Coordinates of C-alpha atoms in Angstrom, one line a residue:
Chain A
M1 CA 328.9 129.7 72.5
S2 CA 328.3 132.0 75.4
A3 CA 325.2 132.2 77.4
I4 CA 325.4 136.2 77.1
A5 CA 327.9 138.2 75.3
S6 CA 328.6 141.4 73.7
R7 CA 329.9 142.7 70.6
G8 CA 331.3 146.8 70.4
L9 CA 328.2 147.5 73.5
T10 CA 327.6 151.2 73.8
L11 CA 325.0 152.1 76.6
G12 CA 323.8 155.5 77.5
Y13 CA 321.3 157.8 79.0
Q14 CA 320.4 160.8 76.8
R15 CA 324.3 162.2 76.2
Q16 CA 325.8 160.6 78.8
T17 CA 327.8 157.4 77.8
I18 CA 328.0 154.7 80.5
I19 CA 329.5 151.7 78.8
E20 CA 331.5 152.0 75.5
G21 CA 332.4 149.9 72.8
L22 CA 332.4 146.6 75.2
D23 CA 333.1 143.1 74.0
I24 CA 332.3 140.3 76.7
E25 CA 331.4 136.7 77.0
L26 CA 329.8 135.3 80.4
P27 CA 329.9 131.3 79.9
Y28 CA 327.3 128.6 80.3
G29 CA 326.6 127.3 83.0
E30 CA 328.6 129.2 85.7
V31 CA 328.0 132.2 88.1
S32 CA 329.2 135.3 86.9
V33 CA 329.7 138.1 89.3
L34 CA 329.8 141.9 88.0
I35 CA 331.8 144.3 90.5
G36 CA 332.5 147.8 90.3
G37 CA 332.0 151.3 92.3
N38 CA 329.0 152.8 92.4
G39 CA 328.0 154.3 89.4
C40 CA 330.4 152.0 87.3
G41 CA 327.7 151.1 85.0
K42 CA 327.1 147.4 86.2
S43 CA 323.5 147.7 86.7
T44 CA 323.3 149.5 83.2
L45 CA 325.1 146.4 81.7
L46 CA 322.9 143.8 83.6
K47 CA 319.6 145.8 82.2
S48 CA 320.9 145.8 78.9
F49 CA 321.6 141.9 79.2
A50 CA 317.6 141.5 79.9
R51 CA 316.7 144.0 76.8
L52 CA 315.4 146.4 79.6
L53 CA 317.7 149.0 77.9
K54 CA 318.2 149.2 74.2
P55 CA 321.9 149.8 73.3
V56 CA 323.2 152.8 71.5
Q57 CA 325.4 151.0 69.8
G58 CA 326.6 147.3 69.3
V59 CA 324.6 144.4 70.3
V60 CA 323.8 141.7 72.8
L61 CA 323.6 138.3 72.1
L62 CA 321.7 136.0 73.9
N63 CA 322.1 132.2 73.5
G64 CA 324.2 133.3 70.6
A65 CA 321.3 135.3 68.9
D66 CA 320.6 138.9 68.8
I67 CA 318.4 139.6 72.0
Q68 CA 316.8 142.7 69.9
Q69 CA 315.5 140.7 67.5
K70 CA 314.3 138.2 69.6
P71 CA 310.6 138.0 70.7
T72 CA 309.7 139.1 74.2
A73 CA 307.9 135.8 75.2
V74 CA 311.1 133.8 73.9
V75 CA 313.7 136.2 75.8
A76 CA 311.3 135.3 78.7
R77 CA 311.8 131.8 78.5
E78 CA 315.6 132.1 77.9
L79 CA 316.1 134.6 80.4
A80 CA 314.9 135.7 83.9
I81 CA 315.8 139.0 85.5
L82 CA 315.5 139.9 89.4
P83 CA 315.9 144.2 89.2
Q84 CA 317.2 145.7 92.7
M85 CA 314.4 146.1 95.2
P86 CA 311.8 144.6 93.3
V87 CA 307.9 145.8 94.4
A88 CA 305.3 143.1 94.6
P89 CA 301.5 143.7 93.7
E90 CA 299.4 144.5 96.9
G91 CA 298.2 141.8 99.2
I92 CA 299.8 139.2 96.7
S93 CA 300.1 136.0 98.3
V94 CA 303.9 134.1 97.6
R95 CA 302.1 131.2 95.3
Q96 CA 300.5 134.0 93.0
L97 CA 303.6 135.9 93.0
V98 CA 305.6 132.7 91.8
S99 CA 302.6 131.9 89.3
L100 CA 303.6 135.2 87.7
G101 CA 306.8 133.7 86.6
R102 CA 304.4 131.5 84.3
Y103 CA 303.5 134.2 82.0
P104 CA 305.4 133.6 79.0
Y105 CA 304.2 130.2 78.7
Q106 CA 300.5 131.7 78.5
N107 CA 298.5 132.9 76.0
W108 CA 294.8 133.9 75.0
M109 CA 294.3 130.4 74.2
Q110 CA 296.6 128.3 76.9
Q111 CA 295.6 130.2 80.1
W112 CA 296.9 127.6 83.0
S113 CA 298.1 124.3 82.5
S114 CA 299.2 121.3 84.6
E115 CA 302.7 122.1 83.5
D116 CA 302.4 125.4 85.1
E117 CA 300.9 124.3 88.4
A118 CA 303.9 121.4 88.8
M119 CA 306.8 124.4 87.9
V120 CA 304.9 126.4 90.6
A121 CA 305.4 123.8 93.1
R122 CA 308.7 122.9 92.2
A123 CA 309.8 126.6 92.1
L124 CA 307.9 126.8 95.6
A125 CA 309.9 123.5 97.1
R126 CA 313.2 124.4 95.6
T127 CA 313.3 127.4 97.9
G128 CA 311.7 126.1 100.7
L129 CA 308.5 128.2 100.9
E130 CA 305.8 125.6 100.5
A131 CA 304.8 126.3 104.1
L132 CA 304.6 129.9 103.4
A133 CA 303.1 129.6 100.2
E134 CA 299.5 131.4 101.0
R135 CA 301.2 133.9 103.2
P136 CA 300.9 137.6 101.5
V137 CA 304.5 138.2 100.2
D138 CA 304.2 142.0 102.4
S139 CA 304.4 139.6 105.7
L140 CA 307.1 137.8 104.9
S141 CA 310.8 138.5 106.3
G142 CA 313.4 140.3 104.2
G143 CA 315.3 136.9 103.4
Q144 CA 312.2 134.9 102.6
R145 CA 310.8 137.8 100.6
Q146 CA 314.0 137.5 98.4
R147 CA 313.5 133.9 98.2
A148 CA 309.9 134.2 97.2
W149 CA 311.5 136.5 94.0
I150 CA 313.9 133.7 93.3
A151 CA 311.3 131.2 93.1
M152 CA 309.4 133.5 90.5
T153 CA 312.1 133.5 88.4
L154 CA 312.6 129.8 88.9
A155 CA 309.0 129.1 87.8
Q156 CA 310.0 131.2 84.3
D157 CA 312.0 128.2 83.9
T158 CA 315.3 129.7 81.9
G159 CA 318.6 128.6 81.2
I160 CA 319.7 132.1 82.5
V161 CA 319.0 134.0 85.4
L162 CA 320.1 137.8 85.9
L163 CA 319.9 139.3 89.5
D164 CA 321.2 142.7 90.3
E165 CA 322.4 142.8 94.2
P166 CA 320.1 139.9 95.4
T167 CA 321.7 140.2 99.1
T168 CA 321.1 144.0 99.5
F169 CA 319.3 145.1 102.6
L170 CA 319.7 141.5 103.9
D171 CA 321.5 140.7 107.0
L172 CA 324.7 138.4 106.9
A173 CA 323.0 135.2 107.3
Y174 CA 320.3 135.8 104.8
Q175 CA 322.7 137.1 102.5
I176 CA 324.5 133.8 102.7
E177 CA 321.5 131.8 102.2
V178 CA 320.7 133.4 99.3
L179 CA 324.0 132.6 97.7
D180 CA 323.9 129.2 98.6
L181 CA 320.5 128.4 97.0
L182 CA 321.8 130.5 94.1
R183 CA 324.8 128.3 93.8
E184 CA 323.1 125.7 94.4
L185 CA 320.7 126.3 91.4
N186 CA 324.0 126.7 89.4
R187 CA 325.1 123.3 90.4
G188 CA 322.5 121.1 90.8
E189 CA 320.3 122.4 87.3
G190 CA 323.4 124.0 85.7
K191 CA 321.8 127.2 85.2
T192 CA 323.6 130.3 84.2
I193 CA 323.9 132.7 87.3
I194 CA 325.0 136.5 86.5
M195 CA 325.0 139.1 89.4
V196 CA 325.9 142.2 90.6
L197 CA 327.4 142.3 94.1
H198 CA 328.7 144.9 96.0
D199 CA 330.6 142.7 99.0
L200 CA 333.8 141.2 96.8
N201 CA 334.8 139.0 99.4
L202 CA 331.3 136.9 99.0
A203 CA 331.6 137.6 95.2
C204 CA 335.4 136.1 95.4
R205 CA 333.7 133.0 97.3
Y206 CA 330.4 132.6 95.1
A207 CA 331.7 133.6 91.5
D208 CA 333.1 131.2 89.0
H209 CA 334.1 134.0 86.5
M210 CA 334.5 137.6 87.9
V211 CA 334.1 140.9 85.8
A212 CA 335.3 144.1 86.7
V213 CA 333.7 147.4 85.7
H214 CA 335.6 150.5 85.6
Q215 CA 335.6 153.6 83.3
R216 CA 332.6 152.5 80.8
T217 CA 334.7 149.4 80.0
V218 CA 335.6 145.9 81.8
F219 CA 339.0 146.5 83.6
A220 CA 339.3 142.7 84.0
Q221 CA 337.5 139.4 84.1
G222 CA 338.6 135.9 84.8
R223 CA 338.5 133.4 88.0
P224 CA 338.4 135.7 91.1
D225 CA 341.9 133.9 92.3
D226 CA 343.5 135.4 89.2
I227 CA 341.6 138.7 88.8
L228 CA 341.6 140.1 92.2
T229 CA 344.4 142.1 93.3
E230 CA 345.4 144.6 95.6
A231 CA 346.3 146.7 92.1
L232 CA 342.5 146.0 90.9
V233 CA 340.6 147.3 94.1
K234 CA 342.9 150.2 93.9
T235 CA 342.3 151.0 90.7
V236 CA 338.5 150.0 90.7
F237 CA 337.4 151.2 93.9
D238 CA 340.4 153.7 94.9
L239 CA 340.9 151.4 97.9
D240 CA 343.9 150.9 99.8
C241 CA 343.7 146.9 100.9
R242 CA 345.7 143.7 101.4
V243 CA 344.4 140.7 99.8
I244 CA 345.4 137.2 101.4
P245 CA 343.8 133.8 101.0
D246 CA 340.7 132.9 102.8
P247 CA 342.1 131.0 105.6
F248 CA 338.9 128.5 105.1
F249 CA 337.9 128.8 101.7
G250 CA 341.2 129.6 99.9
T251 CA 339.2 132.6 97.8
P252 CA 341.1 136.0 97.7
L253 CA 339.9 137.9 100.9
C254 CA 340.4 141.5 100.7
I255 CA 341.1 143.8 103.7
P256 CA 340.6 147.2 103.2
F257 CA 342.5 150.2 104.7
G258 CA 341.1 153.0 105.8
R259 CA 342.5 156.1 106.7
E260 CA 344.2 154.4 109.7
A261 CA 347.3 152.7 108.2
P262 CA 348.2 149.4 108.9
P263 CA 350.0 147.9 111.6
Chain B
M1 CA 281.6 133.4 99.7
R2 CA 282.1 136.7 100.5
L3 CA 281.5 137.5 97.1
M4 CA 278.2 135.7 97.5
I5 CA 277.3 137.7 100.9
A6 CA 278.2 140.8 98.8
A7 CA 275.6 139.8 96.4
A8 CA 273.1 139.3 98.7
V9 CA 273.9 142.6 100.2
T10 CA 273.5 144.2 97.1
A11 CA 270.1 142.8 96.4
L12 CA 268.6 143.7 99.6
V13 CA 269.9 147.2 98.9
A14 CA 268.0 146.9 95.5
L15 CA 265.2 145.8 97.1
A16 CA 265.2 148.3 99.9
S17 CA 265.5 150.9 97.2
L18 CA 262.5 149.4 95.3
C19 CA 260.3 149.9 98.4
L20 CA 261.0 153.3 99.8
G21 CA 260.3 156.5 98.9
K22 CA 257.7 158.8 98.7
V23 CA 255.4 156.0 98.5
V24 CA 256.2 153.3 100.9
L25 CA 255.7 149.4 99.8
S26 CA 256.2 146.2 101.3
P27 CA 258.3 143.9 99.5
L28 CA 255.5 141.7 98.6
A29 CA 253.7 144.5 97.0
V30 CA 257.2 145.6 95.0
L31 CA 257.8 142.0 93.7
R32 CA 254.0 141.9 92.8
A33 CA 254.7 145.1 91.0
L34 CA 257.5 143.7 89.1
F35 CA 255.8 140.6 87.8
G36 CA 252.7 143.4 86.3
E37 CA 250.2 142.6 89.4
G38 CA 248.4 144.6 91.6
D39 CA 247.5 148.2 91.6
Q40 CA 248.7 149.8 88.0
S41 CA 249.7 153.3 89.8
L42 CA 251.9 150.8 92.0
V43 CA 253.1 148.6 88.9
F44 CA 254.0 152.4 87.2
I45 CA 256.2 153.3 90.0
V46 CA 258.3 150.5 90.7
E47 CA 258.6 149.7 87.0
Q48 CA 259.1 152.7 85.6
L49 CA 259.9 154.9 88.2
R50 CA 261.9 153.2 90.6
L51 CA 263.6 150.5 88.6
P52 CA 265.5 152.3 85.6
R53 CA 266.9 154.8 88.3
L54 CA 267.9 151.9 90.4
L55 CA 269.6 149.9 87.2
L56 CA 271.0 153.0 86.5
A57 CA 272.4 153.9 89.7
A58 CA 274.3 150.1 89.9
L59 CA 275.4 150.4 86.8
V60 CA 277.4 153.7 87.3
G61 CA 278.4 152.6 90.6
A62 CA 279.6 148.8 89.4
A63 CA 281.3 150.7 85.9
L64 CA 283.2 153.7 88.1
S65 CA 284.6 151.2 90.7
V66 CA 286.1 148.6 88.3
S67 CA 287.5 151.8 86.4
G68 CA 289.0 152.9 89.5
L69 CA 290.8 149.1 90.4
I70 CA 292.2 149.1 86.8
L71 CA 293.5 152.6 87.3
Q72 CA 295.1 151.8 90.8
A73 CA 296.8 148.3 89.1
I74 CA 298.2 150.4 86.2
I75 CA 299.1 153.7 88.0
R76 CA 300.1 151.3 90.7
N77 CA 299.0 153.9 93.2
P78 CA 296.3 153.5 95.8
L79 CA 294.8 157.2 95.3
A80 CA 294.5 156.6 91.5
S81 CA 290.8 157.2 90.4
P82 CA 289.0 157.9 87.2
D83 CA 289.0 161.7 88.9
L84 CA 292.8 161.6 89.0
L85 CA 293.4 161.4 85.4
G86 CA 291.3 164.0 83.7
I87 CA 288.5 161.4 82.7
T88 CA 285.8 163.3 85.1
S89 CA 287.6 166.6 84.5
G90 CA 287.4 166.0 80.9
A91 CA 283.6 164.6 80.9
S92 CA 282.9 167.7 83.0
A93 CA 284.3 170.2 80.9
A94 CA 282.8 169.2 78.0
A95 CA 279.6 168.6 79.6
V96 CA 279.6 172.1 81.0
L97 CA 280.3 173.3 77.7
Y98 CA 277.6 171.4 75.6
L99 CA 275.2 172.8 78.4
S100 CA 276.1 176.2 78.0
S101 CA 276.6 176.3 74.3
F102 CA 274.3 174.0 72.5
A103 CA 272.0 172.8 75.1
A104 CA 269.5 175.3 74.1
V105 CA 269.4 174.3 70.6
L106 CA 270.0 170.7 70.7
G107 CA 268.4 169.9 74.0
Q108 CA 269.9 167.8 76.8
R109 CA 270.0 164.5 75.0
F110 CA 273.4 164.4 73.6
I111 CA 275.2 165.2 77.0
P112 CA 276.3 161.7 77.5
L113 CA 277.9 161.8 74.0
A114 CA 280.0 165.1 74.9
A115 CA 280.6 164.0 78.1
M116 CA 282.5 160.8 76.6
L117 CA 284.1 162.8 73.9
G118 CA 285.1 164.9 76.5
A119 CA 286.8 161.8 78.9
G120 CA 288.3 160.5 75.9
L121 CA 290.4 163.8 74.8
A122 CA 291.3 164.7 77.9
V123 CA 292.8 161.1 78.9
L124 CA 294.6 160.8 75.1
T125 CA 296.0 164.4 76.2
V126 CA 297.1 163.2 79.1
Y127 CA 298.9 160.2 77.8
L128 CA 300.5 162.0 74.7
L129 CA 302.3 164.7 77.0
A130 CA 303.1 162.2 79.5
W131 CA 304.9 160.0 76.7
K132 CA 308.6 160.1 77.3
Q133 CA 309.8 156.3 75.7
G134 CA 306.6 155.1 77.2
A135 CA 304.0 156.4 79.8
S136 CA 305.4 155.7 83.1
P137 CA 302.8 155.6 85.7
L138 CA 304.1 158.9 87.8
R139 CA 304.0 161.0 84.5
L140 CA 300.5 160.0 83.7
V141 CA 299.5 160.9 87.4
L142 CA 301.5 164.2 87.7
I143 CA 300.1 165.4 84.3
G144 CA 296.8 164.1 85.0
V145 CA 296.5 166.4 88.0
G146 CA 297.7 169.1 86.2
I147 CA 295.1 168.7 83.4
S148 CA 292.4 168.0 85.9
A149 CA 293.2 171.5 87.3
L150 CA 293.3 173.0 84.0
L151 CA 290.0 171.8 82.5
A152 CA 288.5 172.2 86.4
A153 CA 289.1 175.9 85.9
A154 CA 287.6 175.9 82.5
T155 CA 284.2 174.4 83.5
T156 CA 284.1 177.2 86.8
F157 CA 284.6 179.7 83.8
M158 CA 281.9 178.4 81.6
L159 CA 279.5 177.9 84.8
V160 CA 280.5 181.7 85.7
F161 CA 279.3 183.2 82.5
S162 CA 276.5 180.9 81.6
P163 CA 272.6 182.0 82.4
L164 CA 271.4 180.8 86.0
S165 CA 269.6 178.2 84.5
T166 CA 272.2 176.7 82.7
T167 CA 274.7 176.8 85.8
L168 CA 272.2 174.8 88.0
S169 CA 271.5 172.1 85.6
A170 CA 275.2 172.0 84.9
Y171 CA 275.8 172.0 89.1
V172 CA 273.5 169.0 89.5
W173 CA 275.6 167.0 86.6
L174 CA 278.5 168.0 87.8
T175 CA 277.3 166.5 91.7
G176 CA 276.1 163.4 89.7
S177 CA 272.4 162.5 89.8
V178 CA 270.4 159.2 88.6
Y179 CA 267.4 161.8 88.7
G180 CA 264.6 160.9 86.3
A181 CA 266.4 158.1 84.9
N182 CA 264.3 156.2 82.4
W183 CA 264.7 152.9 80.7
A184 CA 266.5 154.1 77.4
E185 CA 269.3 155.2 79.3
A186 CA 269.6 152.4 81.7
R187 CA 269.7 150.1 78.8
A188 CA 272.1 152.1 76.6
L189 CA 274.7 152.2 79.5
A190 CA 274.1 148.2 79.9
F191 CA 274.7 147.4 76.2
W192 CA 277.9 149.6 76.4
L193 CA 279.0 147.7 79.4
L194 CA 278.3 144.5 78.1
A195 CA 280.3 145.0 75.2
L196 CA 283.0 145.7 77.4
L197 CA 282.8 142.9 79.3
P198 CA 284.6 140.6 76.9
L199 CA 287.8 142.9 76.6
L200 CA 287.8 143.2 80.4
V201 CA 287.9 139.2 80.5
V202 CA 290.7 139.2 78.3
L203 CA 293.0 141.9 80.0
S204 CA 292.1 140.7 83.6
R205 CA 295.8 138.5 83.2
Q206 CA 297.2 141.8 82.6
V207 CA 296.2 143.7 85.5
M208 CA 297.9 141.9 87.6
V209 CA 301.3 141.9 86.2
Q210 CA 300.6 145.8 85.5
Q211 CA 301.6 145.9 89.4
L212 CA 305.1 145.0 89.4
D213 CA 307.5 147.4 88.2
D214 CA 308.4 147.7 84.2
G215 CA 311.5 146.1 84.9
L216 CA 310.3 143.0 86.5
A217 CA 306.8 142.9 84.1
R218 CA 309.3 143.0 80.8
G219 CA 311.6 140.8 82.5
I220 CA 308.6 138.0 82.4
G221 CA 307.8 139.0 78.8
V222 CA 305.0 141.4 79.1
R223 CA 304.6 143.9 76.6
V224 CA 304.2 146.7 79.0
E225 CA 303.6 149.7 77.5
W226 CA 300.8 147.9 75.2
L227 CA 298.9 146.6 78.1
R228 CA 298.7 149.5 80.2
A229 CA 297.6 151.7 77.3
A230 CA 295.1 148.8 76.5
L231 CA 294.0 149.1 79.9
L232 CA 293.8 152.4 80.6
M233 CA 291.7 152.6 77.6
V234 CA 289.1 149.9 79.0
S235 CA 288.9 152.2 82.3
V236 CA 288.4 155.2 80.5
A237 CA 285.5 153.8 78.2
L238 CA 284.2 152.3 81.8
A239 CA 284.2 155.6 83.7
G240 CA 283.2 157.4 80.4
A241 CA 280.2 156.0 80.1
A242 CA 279.4 156.1 83.5
I243 CA 280.1 159.6 83.8
A244 CA 278.3 160.3 80.7
W245 CA 274.6 158.8 82.3
G246 CA 275.6 159.5 85.9
G247 CA 277.3 162.9 85.9
A248 CA 280.8 163.5 87.9
M249 CA 279.7 161.3 90.5
A250 CA 283.2 161.7 92.6
F251 CA 284.7 159.2 94.9
V252 CA 283.1 156.2 93.9
G253 CA 285.9 155.2 91.5
L254 CA 288.4 155.4 94.5
I255 CA 286.9 154.1 97.6
A256 CA 284.8 151.0 96.2
P257 CA 287.6 149.3 94.8
H258 CA 289.6 149.8 98.2
I259 CA 286.4 148.5 100.1
A260 CA 286.5 145.6 97.6
K261 CA 290.1 145.1 98.0
R262 CA 289.7 145.0 101.7
L263 CA 286.9 142.3 101.5
V264 CA 288.4 140.0 99.3
A265 CA 291.9 138.4 98.6
A266 CA 294.3 139.5 95.3
G267 CA 293.5 138.4 92.4
F268 CA 291.7 140.5 89.5
A269 CA 288.6 138.4 88.9
G270 CA 287.6 138.6 92.4
Q271 CA 288.3 142.1 93.2
A272 CA 286.9 143.3 90.1
A273 CA 283.4 141.4 91.0
M274 CA 284.1 142.3 94.7
S275 CA 284.4 146.1 93.7
A276 CA 281.5 146.0 90.9
L277 CA 279.1 145.2 93.8
S278 CA 280.3 147.5 96.3
G279 CA 280.4 149.9 93.6
A280 CA 276.7 149.1 92.8
S281 CA 275.6 149.1 96.4
L282 CA 277.3 152.3 97.3
L283 CA 275.7 154.3 94.7
M284 CA 272.2 152.5 95.2
L285 CA 272.4 153.5 98.8
A286 CA 273.7 157.0 98.0
D287 CA 270.6 157.5 95.7
L288 CA 268.3 155.9 98.4
A289 CA 269.4 158.5 100.8
G290 CA 269.5 161.4 98.4
R291 CA 265.4 160.9 97.2
T292 CA 264.5 159.4 100.7
L293 CA 265.8 161.4 103.7
F294 CA 264.8 165.0 102.6
L295 CA 261.6 164.5 100.9
P296 CA 259.9 166.4 99.4
L297 CA 263.2 167.3 97.8
D298 CA 265.3 164.7 95.6
L299 CA 268.9 165.5 96.2
P300 CA 271.7 164.1 93.7
A301 CA 273.2 160.8 95.0
G302 CA 276.6 162.3 94.5
I303 CA 276.3 164.2 97.8
F304 CA 275.9 161.0 99.6
V305 CA 279.0 158.9 98.2
A306 CA 281.4 160.3 100.1
V307 CA 279.2 160.7 103.4
L308 CA 278.5 156.6 103.1
G309 CA 281.4 155.2 101.8
T310 CA 284.0 157.4 103.8
P311 CA 282.7 155.8 107.4
F312 CA 282.3 152.2 106.0
F313 CA 286.1 152.3 104.5
L314 CA 287.5 153.8 107.6
Y315 CA 285.6 151.3 109.4
L316 CA 287.3 148.5 107.6
L317 CA 290.6 150.3 108.0
I318 CA 290.7 150.6 111.6
R319 CA 289.2 146.8 111.8
Q320 CA 292.0 145.6 110.1
R321 CA 294.6 147.7 112.6
H322 CA 293.8 144.7 115.2

């Protein structure tokens, strides 16, 4: 059974079809990365995996069952999503933000339990934010803020975490920090991570499973070593490049050519 | 801690309002009059004239302020207030319509009912028009502004074609006034607000998550549309009732929550309590100014809300800059 799968999935807005008739399986316990050009539909696909978008046709299966049939709170206990550029409520502290992740475990009767408290403390510790817990989220640096959001998804205590471009607008050091953290969560706690990334080389380094989205469907998927080729980059991104093994990590390294011909 | 200071300030403002007026009383005399002791004419002034008016002002201010706080959260816009979504303009149009067409026959006592109906209808219209696979905050605001402008035009139209006496009483109502408040009115509003209180407590947890964008909120399992509609209803009920008995008191619902947010940390319960206190104080002060500054004239409190609220708000903003 896959963490997330789709059968005959068609997605679109109004009359525009974004994804058509897609069958996909995203494996348990791995880091899957969606790549593709701007507007190819990878973010839309990610949204449908989190039930933020209703399929025009077909189904999304979350842990083997149709996601549309599951109650909202159940979905939120199995899967967490961090959209692109999330906005925090005005003046909220890091601890309050992380506490929001416990929402699906609360109801009218059960307001705030010691387990909620423990999960929030654990999420703060896991992301190294204990010292900043009482600070307002607005006052954090970009990398710290992204860690606070990730901590919120951790407090949600789900087996699956979806992230839409979690490294956008972060400088290189913070990008690595965030990706390292996500990999640790995957290796250490067996979380299934599914994310959209723009940087092909970082995607190759951190992905166990890579999915290239192109022309309303999946163009190729598999281990980065197997699928990331010069031909794929040419088709999916319409870009000439050379792909060589990364001298340190061995994963594919894509060197794009511009208008200038390579020497 | 800050809440306690605010509560003390509110109590002081209330005491001052009871002391000052055409007849100036000492705090001691006021306290004695409250217990029915001393000169019976003073007891009458304090218990029958000043106290119900004071309570009505406090309740109207508190209700408008909490309503504004909720709206600012669900609309995710610091400029949101009951004035922006058609609550005030709907109530105004209905009240003026009532004053110009029915008041001659039925008297003025049904104005609150007309105003509440108007507020409810206006917001319902805004909500239905904003619906497009859900009512997004942005569409709510834009359509709210549009409907408000339309209703304001209708109100002006009715005023122009009404006899002068109607226009005058309508104008006082539109400015917002607690003049001539009696116990029946204060009690009616108090019961209404008490009835809403449990709903407010139950929904309080939802206010914070409404401030997340829809994707995030749904991601943590929030049924965004339902709760947004429920919170909108609560804030309409709060502001509608306040306006019904206090008139179209503009600006309180915008500025009092902002004053509160500068004074206490994020978190709905604390901010709501602080908003209620700051709204109550603001309106009590405004009414105090209205009835004492230009004696023997008794001016509508609505005139002084902005005059008093804005400088204090600017002071808080400027102090925060450093």
